[in-house]
Short mmCIF file of C-alpha atoms in Angstrom, two decimals:
data_model
loop_
_atom_site.label_atom_id
_atom_site.label_comp_id
_atom_site.label_asym_id
_atom_site.label_seq_id
_atom_site.Cartn_x
_atom_site.Cartn_y
_atom_site.Cartn_z
CA UNK V 1 12.16 32.96 0.69
CA UNK V 2 8.34 32.32 -0.36
CA UNK V 3 5.68 34.89 0.99
CA UNK V 4 4.35 32.32 3.60
CA UNK V 5 7.97 31.89 4.67
CA UNK V 6 8.57 35.57 5.22
CA UNK V 7 4.84 35.41 7.02
CA UNK V 8 6.10 32.69 9.28
CA UNK V 9 9.67 34.25 10.10
CA UNK V 10 8.28 37.72 11.03
CA UNK V 11 5.46 36.66 12.88
CA UNK V 12 7.29 34.04 15.17
CA UNK V 13 10.08 36.54 15.58
CA UNK V 14 7.51 39.34 16.73
CA UNK V 15 6.02 36.60 19.20
CA UNK V 16 9.62 35.99 20.59
CA UNK V 17 10.29 39.56 20.77
CA UNK V 18 7.26 40.20 22.50
CA UNK V 19 7.80 37.35 25.05
CA UNK V 20 11.15 38.96 26.08
CA UNK V 21 9.65 42.57 26.34
CA UNK V 22 6.94 41.23 28.47
CA UNK V 23 9.44 39.55 30.78
CA UNK V 24 11.45 42.85 31.19
CA UNK V 25 8.20 44.75 31.95
CA UNK V 26 7.29 42.09 34.72
CA UNK V 27 11.00 42.03 36.18
CA UNK V 28 10.71 46.07 36.33
CA UNK V 29 7.25 46.38 37.66
CA UNK V 30 5.85 43.36 39.27
CA UNK V 31 8.55 41.11 40.26
CA UNK V 32 9.88 43.53 43.18
CA UNK V 33 6.38 43.31 44.44
CA UNK V 34 6.04 39.59 44.14
CA UNK V 35 9.33 39.21 45.75
CA UNK V 36 8.46 41.56 48.75
CA UNK V 37 5.33 39.32 49.37
CA UNK V 38 7.33 35.99 49.48
CA UNK V 39 9.62 37.77 52.13
CA UNK V 40 6.31 39.02 54.00
CA UNK V 41 4.92 35.47 53.88
CA UNK V 42 8.24 33.91 55.40
CA UNK V 43 8.10 36.32 58.66
CA UNK V 44 4.39 36.14 58.90
CA UNK V 45 4.48 32.29 58.82
CA UNK V 46 7.14 32.21 61.33
CA UNK V 47 5.42 34.77 63.72
CA UNK V 48 1.94 32.61 63.35
CA UNK V 49 3.89 29.67 64.70
CA UNK V 50 5.33 31.60 67.45
CA UNK V 51 1.61 32.39 68.87
CA UNK V 52 1.57 28.87 69.78
CA UNK V 53 5.02 29.00 71.64
CA UNK V 54 5.29 29.75 75.43
CA UNK V 55 8.03 32.05 76.82
CA UNK V 56 10.87 28.76 77.32
CA UNK V 57 10.41 27.73 73.57
CA UNK V 58 10.84 31.34 72.19
CA UNK V 59 13.91 31.89 74.19
CA UNK V 60 15.52 28.30 73.72
CA UNK V 61 14.04 27.01 70.36
CA UNK V 62 14.11 30.09 67.98
CA UNK V 63 16.52 28.10 65.82
CA UNK V 64 14.21 25.72 64.81
CA UNK V 65 11.92 28.57 63.29
CA UNK V 66 14.99 30.24 61.56
CA UNK V 67 15.88 27.07 59.92
CA UNK V 68 12.50 26.22 58.88
CA UNK V 69 11.72 29.79 57.29
CA UNK V 70 14.97 31.07 56.83
CA UNK V 71 14.58 34.28 59.12
CA UNK V 72 16.24 35.54 62.08
CA UNK V 73 14.26 35.52 65.26
CA UNK V 74 15.19 37.67 68.45
CA UNK V 75 13.54 38.41 71.64
CA UNK V 76 13.60 40.75 74.64
CA UNK V 77 11.79 41.70 77.69
CA UNK V 78 9.20 44.31 76.29
CA UNK V 79 8.93 46.05 79.55
CA UNK V 80 12.87 47.21 79.43
CA UNK V 81 13.26 51.16 78.67
CA UNK V 82 12.82 51.89 75.06
CA UNK V 83 16.60 52.83 74.53
CA UNK V 84 17.71 49.89 76.47
CA UNK V 85 15.41 47.59 74.44
CA UNK V 86 16.29 48.87 71.09
CA UNK V 87 20.23 48.43 72.02
CA UNK V 88 19.67 44.64 73.18
CA UNK V 89 17.79 43.94 69.85
CA UNK V 90 20.50 45.57 67.97
CA UNK V 91 23.08 43.54 69.89
CA UNK V 92 20.88 40.14 69.51
CA UNK V 93 20.63 40.98 66.02
CA UNK V 94 24.28 41.83 65.53
CA UNK V 95 25.12 38.47 67.40
CA UNK V 96 23.26 36.94 64.38
CA UNK V 97 25.18 38.63 61.81
CA UNK V 98 22.59 41.35 61.03
CA UNK V 99 23.91 44.60 61.09
CA UNK V 100 21.59 47.50 60.74
CA UNK V 101 22.04 51.06 60.50
CA UNK V 102 18.67 51.84 60.89
CA UNK V 103 16.34 50.11 63.14
CA UNK V 104 14.12 51.20 65.97
CA UNK V 105 10.85 50.32 67.85
CA UNK V 106 9.32 53.34 68.81
CA UNK V 107 7.01 53.64 71.92
CA UNK V 108 3.77 53.71 69.89
CA UNK V 109 4.89 50.37 68.32
CA UNK V 110 5.44 49.09 71.89
CA UNK V 111 2.08 50.48 73.02
CA UNK V 112 0.25 48.90 70.07
CA UNK V 113 1.86 45.19 70.55
CA UNK V 114 1.02 45.40 74.33
CA UNK V 115 -2.88 45.96 72.99
CA UNK V 116 -2.43 42.24 71.39
CA UNK V 117 -1.08 43.83 67.61
CA UNK V 118 1.06 41.92 65.31
CA UNK V 119 2.81 44.40 63.38
CA UNK V 120 5.09 44.28 60.04
CA UNK V 121 7.29 46.83 59.29
CA UNK V 122 10.05 47.86 56.82
CA UNK V 123 13.27 49.30 57.90
CA UNK V 124 15.31 50.92 54.96
CA UNK V 125 19.02 50.43 55.56
CA UNK V 126 19.89 53.57 52.91
CA UNK V 127 23.47 53.06 51.37
CA UNK V 128 23.31 49.36 52.46
CA UNK V 129 20.93 49.20 49.15
CA UNK V 130 19.04 46.74 51.13
CA UNK V 131 15.81 46.70 53.82
CA UNK V 132 15.05 44.68 56.72
CA UNK V 133 11.22 43.31 56.82
CA UNK V 134 10.37 42.41 60.30
CA UNK V 135 7.17 41.19 62.07
CA UNK V 136 6.81 42.00 65.81
CA UNK V 137 4.70 40.52 68.42
CA UNK V 138 4.42 40.46 72.14
CA UNK V 139 4.30 37.09 73.63
CA UNK V 140 4.26 36.50 77.47
CA UNK V 141 5.95 39.87 78.05
CA UNK V 142 8.75 39.04 75.28
CA UNK V 143 9.10 41.48 72.41
CA UNK V 144 9.69 38.74 69.43
CA UNK V 145 10.76 39.98 66.29
CA UNK V 146 10.89 37.58 62.96
CA UNK V 147 13.11 39.39 60.28
CA UNK V 148 14.46 38.86 56.94
CA UNK V 149 17.01 41.35 55.07
CA UNK V 150 15.71 42.26 51.61
CA UNK V 151 18.09 43.30 48.60
CA UNK V 152 17.22 46.69 46.88
CA UNK V 153 15.82 45.15 43.86
CA UNK V 154 15.83 48.09 41.79
CA UNK V 155 19.51 47.56 40.96
CA UNK V 156 19.15 44.17 40.56
CA UNK V 157 16.25 44.30 38.04
CA UNK V 158 18.25 46.89 36.37
CA UNK V 159 21.03 44.19 35.91
CA UNK V 160 18.57 41.66 35.20
CA UNK V 161 16.60 43.60 32.73
CA UNK V 162 20.01 44.63 30.88
CA UNK V 163 20.87 41.00 30.78
CA UNK V 164 17.51 40.01 29.16
CA UNK V 165 17.99 42.71 26.46
CA UNK V 166 21.16 41.29 25.29
CA UNK V 167 19.75 37.82 25.28
CA UNK V 168 16.68 39.26 23.38
CA UNK V 169 18.48 40.73 20.62
CA UNK V 170 20.74 37.42 20.25
CA UNK V 171 17.72 35.48 20.50
CA UNK V 172 16.17 37.90 17.89
CA UNK V 173 18.51 36.96 15.56
CA UNK V 174 18.63 33.08 16.23
CA UNK V 175 15.01 33.48 15.98
CA UNK V 176 14.83 34.84 12.59
CA UNK V 177 17.51 32.65 11.28
CA UNK V 178 15.91 29.44 12.83
CA UNK V 179 12.36 30.52 11.85
CA UNK V 180 13.56 31.47 8.10
CA UNK V 181 15.38 27.87 8.04
CA UNK V 182 12.41 25.89 9.41
CA UNK V 183 9.97 27.97 7.47
CA UNK V 184 11.92 26.98 4.36
CA UNK V 185 11.43 23.13 5.27
CA UNK V 186 7.72 23.92 5.48
CA UNK V 187 7.06 25.89 2.54
CA UNK V 188 9.25 24.05 0.37
CA UNK V 189 6.82 21.18 -0.02
CA UNK V 190 4.28 23.37 -0.37
CA UNK V 191 5.62 24.97 -3.34
CA UNK V 192 6.26 21.48 -4.76
CA UNK V 193 2.36 21.00 -4.20
CA UNK V 194 1.34 24.26 -5.74
CA UNK V 195 3.61 23.17 -9.03
CA UNK V 196 2.07 19.91 -8.96
CA UNK V 197 -1.53 21.37 -8.33
CA UNK V 198 -0.92 23.89 -11.29
CA UNK V 199 0.17 20.84 -13.72
CA UNK V 200 -3.03 19.20 -12.94
CA UNK V 201 -5.08 22.06 -13.73
CA UNK V 202 -3.39 22.08 -16.98
CA UNK V 203 -4.32 18.47 -17.09
CA UNK V 204 -0.57 17.05 -16.62
CA UNK V 205 -1.21 14.54 -13.79
CA UNK V 206 2.10 14.88 -12.34
CA UNK V 207 2.82 13.48 -8.71
CA UNK V 208 4.77 15.12 -5.81
CA UNK V 209 7.06 13.26 -3.46
CA UNK V 210 6.84 14.64 0.16
CA UNK V 211 8.43 12.84 3.16
CA UNK V 212 7.74 14.89 6.22
CA UNK V 213 5.52 12.38 8.28
CA UNK V 214 3.04 14.93 8.90
CA UNK V 215 -0.05 16.68 7.58
CA UNK V 216 2.00 17.67 4.57
CA UNK V 217 2.85 14.11 3.90
CA UNK V 218 -0.78 13.38 4.10
CA UNK V 219 -1.73 16.17 1.84
CA UNK V 220 0.85 15.18 -0.80
CA UNK V 221 -0.65 11.63 -0.48
CA UNK V 222 -4.13 13.01 -0.99
CA UNK V 223 -3.16 15.11 -4.20
CA UNK V 224 -1.31 11.82 -5.77
CA UNK V 225 -4.38 9.98 -5.19
CA UNK V 226 -6.48 12.90 -6.78
CA UNK V 227 -4.00 13.23 -9.64
CA UNK V 228 -4.39 9.35 -10.38
CA UNK V 229 -8.26 9.65 -10.08
CA UNK V 230 -8.30 12.30 -12.42
CA UNK V 231 -6.10 11.07 -15.00
CA UNK V 232 -8.32 7.93 -15.06
CA UNK V 233 -11.27 10.01 -15.34
CA UNK V 234 -9.74 12.21 -18.04
CA UNK V 235 -8.74 9.21 -19.78
CA UNK V 236 -12.07 7.43 -19.38
CA UNK V 237 -13.64 10.93 -20.70
CA UNK V 238 -11.69 11.14 -23.85
CA UNK V 239 -12.29 7.43 -24.24
CA UNK V 240 -15.77 8.16 -23.87
CA UNK V 241 -15.60 11.08 -26.32
CA UNK V 242 -13.97 8.75 -28.68
CA UNK V 243 -16.55 6.28 -28.09
CA UNK V 244 -19.17 8.44 -28.90
CA UNK V 245 -17.89 9.49 -32.22
CA UNK V 246 -17.79 5.89 -33.18
CA UNK V 247 -21.16 5.31 -31.66
CA UNK V 248 -22.71 8.35 -33.80
CA UNK V 249 -20.98 7.21 -36.88
CA UNK V 250 -22.45 3.72 -36.39
CA UNK V 251 -25.83 5.10 -35.38
CA UNK V 252 -25.93 7.08 -38.66
CA UNK V 253 -24.90 4.03 -40.40
CA UNK V 254 -27.63 1.98 -38.87
CA UNK V 255 -30.35 4.75 -39.52
CA UNK V 256 -29.23 5.56 -43.51
CA UNK V 257 -29.73 2.16 -44.99
CA UNK V 258 -33.36 2.16 -43.79
CA UNK V 259 -34.06 5.82 -44.58
CA UNK V 260 -32.36 5.13 -47.98
CA UNK V 261 -34.78 2.25 -48.52
CA UNK V 262 -37.99 4.21 -47.34
CA UNK V 263 -36.95 6.96 -49.55
CA UNK V 264 -36.22 4.73 -52.75
CA UNK V 265 -39.22 2.97 -52.31
CA UNK V 266 -41.35 6.11 -51.59
CA UNK V 267 -40.19 7.40 -55.09
CA UNK V 268 -41.05 4.01 -56.62
CA UNK V 269 -44.58 4.32 -55.41
CA UNK V 270 -44.59 8.06 -56.35
CA UNK V 271 -43.47 6.90 -59.85
CA UNK V 272 -46.05 4.18 -60.25
CA UNK V 273 -43.53 1.14 -59.86
CA UNK V 274 -45.18 -0.53 -56.63
CA UNK V 275 -45.66 -4.05 -57.27
CA UNK V 276 -47.50 -4.53 -54.13
CA UNK V 277 -44.76 -4.92 -51.94
CA UNK V 278 -43.07 -1.43 -51.68
CA UNK V 279 -45.49 -0.25 -48.73
CA UNK V 280 -44.81 -3.51 -46.77
CA UNK V 281 -40.77 -2.79 -47.09
CA UNK V 282 -41.53 0.71 -46.29
CA UNK V 283 -43.44 -0.56 -42.78
CA UNK V 284 -40.92 -2.81 -42.14
CA UNK V 285 -37.91 -0.33 -42.17
CA UNK V 286 -39.98 2.39 -40.28
CA UNK V 287 -40.39 -0.29 -37.58
CA UNK V 288 -36.68 -1.08 -37.49
CA UNK V 289 -36.10 2.38 -37.04
CA UNK V 290 -38.51 2.82 -34.37
CA UNK V 291 -36.96 -0.09 -32.45
CA UNK V 292 -33.26 1.15 -33.01
CA UNK V 293 -34.58 4.70 -31.28
CA UNK V 294 -36.54 2.83 -28.42
CA UNK V 295 -33.50 1.09 -27.69
CA UNK V 296 -31.41 3.99 -27.69
CA UNK V 297 -33.86 6.17 -25.40
CA UNK V 298 -33.88 2.97 -23.17
CA UNK V 299 -29.90 2.52 -23.33
CA UNK V 300 -29.43 6.43 -22.50
CA UNK V 301 -31.34 6.58 -19.32
CA UNK V 302 -30.15 3.28 -18.14
CA UNK V 303 -27.48 4.58 -16.13
CA UNK V 304 -29.83 7.09 -14.33
CA UNK V 305 -32.34 4.75 -13.42
CA UNK V 306 -32.23 3.59 -9.82
CA UNK V 307 -31.59 -0.07 -8.86
CA UNK V 308 -34.43 -2.04 -7.24
CA UNK V 309 -32.47 -4.27 -5.09
CA UNK V 310 -33.83 -7.80 -3.68
CA UNK V 311 -32.45 -11.08 -2.96
CA UNK V 312 -32.56 -13.32 -5.90
CA UNK V 313 -31.93 -17.01 -6.53
CA UNK V 314 -29.89 -16.01 -9.86
CA UNK V 315 -29.25 -19.67 -11.42
CA UNK V 316 -33.20 -20.19 -11.22
CA UNK V 317 -33.76 -16.90 -12.96
CA UNK V 318 -31.35 -17.91 -15.61
CA UNK V 319 -32.53 -21.37 -16.00
CA UNK V 320 -36.48 -19.77 -16.51
CA UNK V 321 -34.94 -17.42 -19.27
CA UNK V 322 -33.15 -20.27 -20.97
CA UNK V 323 -35.85 -22.40 -21.09
CA UNK V 324 -37.99 -19.96 -23.25
CA UNK V 325 -35.01 -19.76 -25.69
CA UNK V 326 -34.35 -23.48 -25.88
CA UNK V 327 -37.82 -24.09 -27.31
CA UNK V 328 -37.68 -21.75 -30.19
CA UNK V 329 -34.16 -21.47 -31.03
CA UNK V 330 -33.17 -25.32 -31.27
CA UNK V 331 -29.62 -24.76 -29.80
CA UNK V 332 -27.61 -27.48 -28.01
CA UNK V 333 -26.87 -25.76 -24.56
CA UNK V 334 -24.57 -27.67 -22.20
CA UNK V 335 -24.99 -26.67 -18.58
CA UNK V 336 -22.12 -27.27 -16.09
CA UNK V 337 -22.85 -26.15 -12.26
CA UNK V 338 -20.83 -26.31 -9.20
CA UNK V 339 -23.01 -24.40 -7.16
CA UNK V 340 -26.63 -24.71 -5.66
CA UNK V 341 -29.75 -23.34 -7.62
CA UNK V 342 -30.55 -21.81 -4.22
CA UNK V 343 -27.38 -19.32 -4.48
CA UNK V 344 -28.78 -15.68 -3.68
CA UNK V 345 -27.43 -12.55 -4.85
CA UNK V 346 -28.75 -8.81 -4.40
CA UNK V 347 -29.90 -7.34 -7.45
CA UNK V 348 -32.48 -5.47 -9.41
CA UNK V 349 -34.64 -8.50 -11.15
CA UNK V 350 -35.70 -6.49 -14.13
CA UNK V 351 -32.19 -5.41 -15.18
CA UNK V 352 -30.63 -8.64 -14.19
CA UNK V 353 -33.22 -10.31 -16.63
CA UNK V 354 -31.81 -7.79 -19.21
CA UNK V 355 -28.25 -8.80 -18.92
CA UNK V 356 -29.27 -12.38 -19.46
CA UNK V 357 -31.44 -11.91 -21.97
CA UNK V 358 -28.72 -10.10 -23.84
CA UNK V 359 -25.89 -12.44 -23.38
CA UNK V 360 -28.26 -15.70 -24.26
CA UNK V 361 -29.43 -13.81 -27.53
CA UNK V 362 -25.86 -12.76 -28.38
CA UNK V 363 -24.63 -16.31 -27.94
CA UNK V 364 -26.99 -17.41 -30.44
CA UNK V 365 -26.80 -14.73 -33.01
CA UNK V 366 -23.04 -14.97 -33.22
CA UNK V 367 -22.50 -18.72 -32.49
CA UNK V 368 -21.05 -20.38 -35.76
CA UNK V 369 -22.13 -23.62 -34.25
CA UNK V 370 -25.35 -24.86 -32.53
CA UNK V 371 -23.45 -25.57 -29.57
CA UNK V 372 -23.47 -23.26 -26.53
CA UNK V 373 -21.88 -23.84 -23.04
CA UNK V 374 -23.06 -22.40 -19.79
CA UNK V 375 -21.13 -22.71 -16.54
CA UNK V 376 -21.65 -21.91 -12.62
CA UNK V 377 -19.20 -22.20 -10.17
CA UNK V 378 -18.04 -20.64 -6.69
CA UNK V 379 -14.59 -19.03 -6.58
CA UNK V 380 -12.96 -17.05 -3.46
CA UNK V 381 -16.52 -17.02 -2.21
CA UNK V 382 -18.50 -15.13 -5.31
CA UNK V 383 -20.69 -16.74 -7.56
CA UNK V 384 -19.23 -16.93 -11.21
CA UNK V 385 -21.25 -17.46 -14.76
CA UNK V 386 -19.94 -18.04 -18.17
CA UNK V 387 -21.49 -18.64 -21.45
CA UNK V 388 -19.56 -19.70 -24.39
CA UNK V 389 -19.89 -20.48 -28.12
CA UNK V 390 -17.75 -20.82 -30.96
CA UNK V 391 -16.92 -17.96 -32.91
CA UNK V 392 -15.17 -16.58 -36.09
CA UNK V 393 -13.31 -13.90 -34.01
CA UNK V 394 -9.62 -14.44 -33.93
CA UNK V 395 -8.24 -11.07 -32.96
CA UNK V 396 -7.67 -10.37 -29.38
CA UNK V 397 -7.72 -6.64 -29.99
CA UNK V 398 -11.30 -7.12 -30.99
CA UNK V 399 -12.37 -7.82 -27.33
CA UNK V 400 -11.19 -4.32 -26.43
CA UNK V 401 -14.18 -2.69 -28.30
CA UNK V 402 -16.73 -5.64 -28.17
CA UNK V 403 -18.71 -3.75 -25.77
CA UNK V 404 -19.47 -0.44 -27.61
CA UNK V 405 -22.76 -0.16 -29.29
CA UNK V 406 -22.53 -1.43 -32.84
CA UNK V 407 -19.42 -2.55 -32.90
CA UNK V 408 -19.52 -6.03 -34.01
CA UNK V 409 -22.83 -5.39 -35.96
CA UNK V 410 -20.94 -4.80 -39.29
CA UNK V 411 -18.08 -7.61 -38.71
CA UNK V 412 -19.88 -10.70 -37.36
CA UNK V 413 -23.45 -10.03 -37.01
CA UNK V 414 -25.41 -13.13 -38.57
CA UNK V 415 -27.76 -11.39 -41.00
CA UNK V 416 -30.71 -13.89 -39.90
CA UNK V 417 -31.33 -12.41 -36.99
CA UNK V 418 -32.42 -9.05 -36.22
CA UNK V 419 -31.31 -6.68 -33.42
CA UNK V 420 -30.24 -3.27 -32.63
CA UNK V 421 -26.47 -4.02 -31.73
CA UNK V 422 -26.59 -2.53 -28.15
CA UNK V 423 -26.84 -5.85 -26.40
CA UNK V 424 -23.45 -5.95 -24.88
CA UNK V 425 -23.44 -2.25 -24.27
CA UNK V 426 -26.41 -2.65 -22.14
CA UNK V 427 -24.71 -5.83 -20.30
CA UNK V 428 -21.69 -3.31 -19.17
CA UNK V 429 -23.77 -0.75 -18.16
CA UNK V 430 -25.97 -2.62 -16.09
CA UNK V 431 -23.27 -4.62 -14.49
CA UNK V 432 -21.44 -1.26 -13.83
CA UNK V 433 -24.39 -0.22 -12.12
CA UNK V 434 -24.64 -2.84 -9.76
CA UNK V 435 -20.69 -2.90 -9.33
CA UNK V 436 -20.22 -6.43 -10.48
CA UNK V 437 -17.38 -7.44 -12.44
CA UNK V 438 -17.47 -8.76 -15.97
CA UNK V 439 -15.34 -9.58 -19.03
CA UNK V 440 -14.72 -11.50 -22.11
CA UNK V 441 -12.22 -13.95 -23.01
CA UNK V 442 -11.06 -15.65 -26.35
CA UNK V 443 -9.61 -18.96 -26.45
CA UNK V 444 -9.02 -21.35 -29.52
CA UNK V 445 -12.30 -20.98 -31.66
CA UNK V 446 -14.57 -20.33 -28.39
CA UNK V 447 -15.65 -16.84 -26.90
CA UNK V 448 -16.51 -16.53 -23.47
CA UNK V 449 -18.67 -13.74 -21.80
CA UNK V 450 -18.36 -14.06 -17.88
CA UNK V 451 -20.03 -12.18 -14.90
CA UNK V 452 -18.88 -12.39 -11.16
CA UNK V 453 -21.65 -11.91 -8.69
CA UNK V 454 -21.19 -11.21 -4.80
CA UNK V 455 -23.16 -13.53 -2.79
CA UNK V 456 -25.78 -12.38 -0.23
CA UNK V 457 -26.46 -13.91 3.15
#
């Protein structure tokens, strides 16, 4: 049994045993007093009603009160001789099957009653192991007695306590057994959860199956969700670390070439081999390094920059940007639209312009022909944008890496255009920052980059 199981078993058992012990103490010390109080209430209530009756009602209708309060009521002339009065009262009680060894109304008691007092007395019956509790009152010259027999509770309490003690012993055994069994049912899922938690701490993202229909099952569900999320985050981190290695290798390559040229031409100048173009080449390569560094700095802080969201007519924004390129690049751009130019989304205008600029320049740089297709549509209540160009890419596995910085720079970059190779990486970062969907598809000789926007009201 687990530590928690032992704690539950012994603590629950201690509570149950404590309840039994308290019950015995109550039976022994408080129950007799409560019993006596309840019996006294009976005769007192009966005598209160007698106060409102006349002499004839007392003599003829006392059975009604006896039935109502489960007491015995007798009455005799209070002016009789003390001995005669007591004998007559004893006979009256005997007729009602109340046989008393010790019962006597003294002269002092009679005097108090004649003065208007209502008295309550308890007559111990000695060996009969009982007492007779009575309420005495004087009404219209009659001595009225309402009484009830009370068993000697000490023996009864002893028997009850002995019985409770046996029940306590038996109950304690049952409680220990049952709580041990039930605590096992509680702690077993907890043990399973602990094992899974230990595995998760070791980066082994397992799941646990708990079907208890209570908070433990809810906890297991939460741990399973956490395990899935941590697994995804861990794999994403591993992937990012791997991408970072490739990124650093690509960055090193990007910087190595211009640095090598700068070094070579600098040595040429030093050796007097400059034909008048060396300094121009050095400046050009230095500028290229500056561009790469500035782009990297902007790319590195892009995720941490806050979004300044506003309502934007996104198609109008794209058309304005595209017009700038059409005037200088001479591309055959074919537009297909199934949505209104007034369709609005909620986005950061500056960053959205960066997304469109990078997609447009990417299509123009890497298109194998001068044809570019742009499509706008509404699907499932969302705004769909796609830009397509013919490509030399044929391997679908390439698409898994196309968003990485510098990935396509060496394989398919058109050397007639300059750039840093960070365009698609910037698109990915900004779309994820906006929580918009995006993707790339390859079909025949065409590559399609698509964006999916949530429409704003």
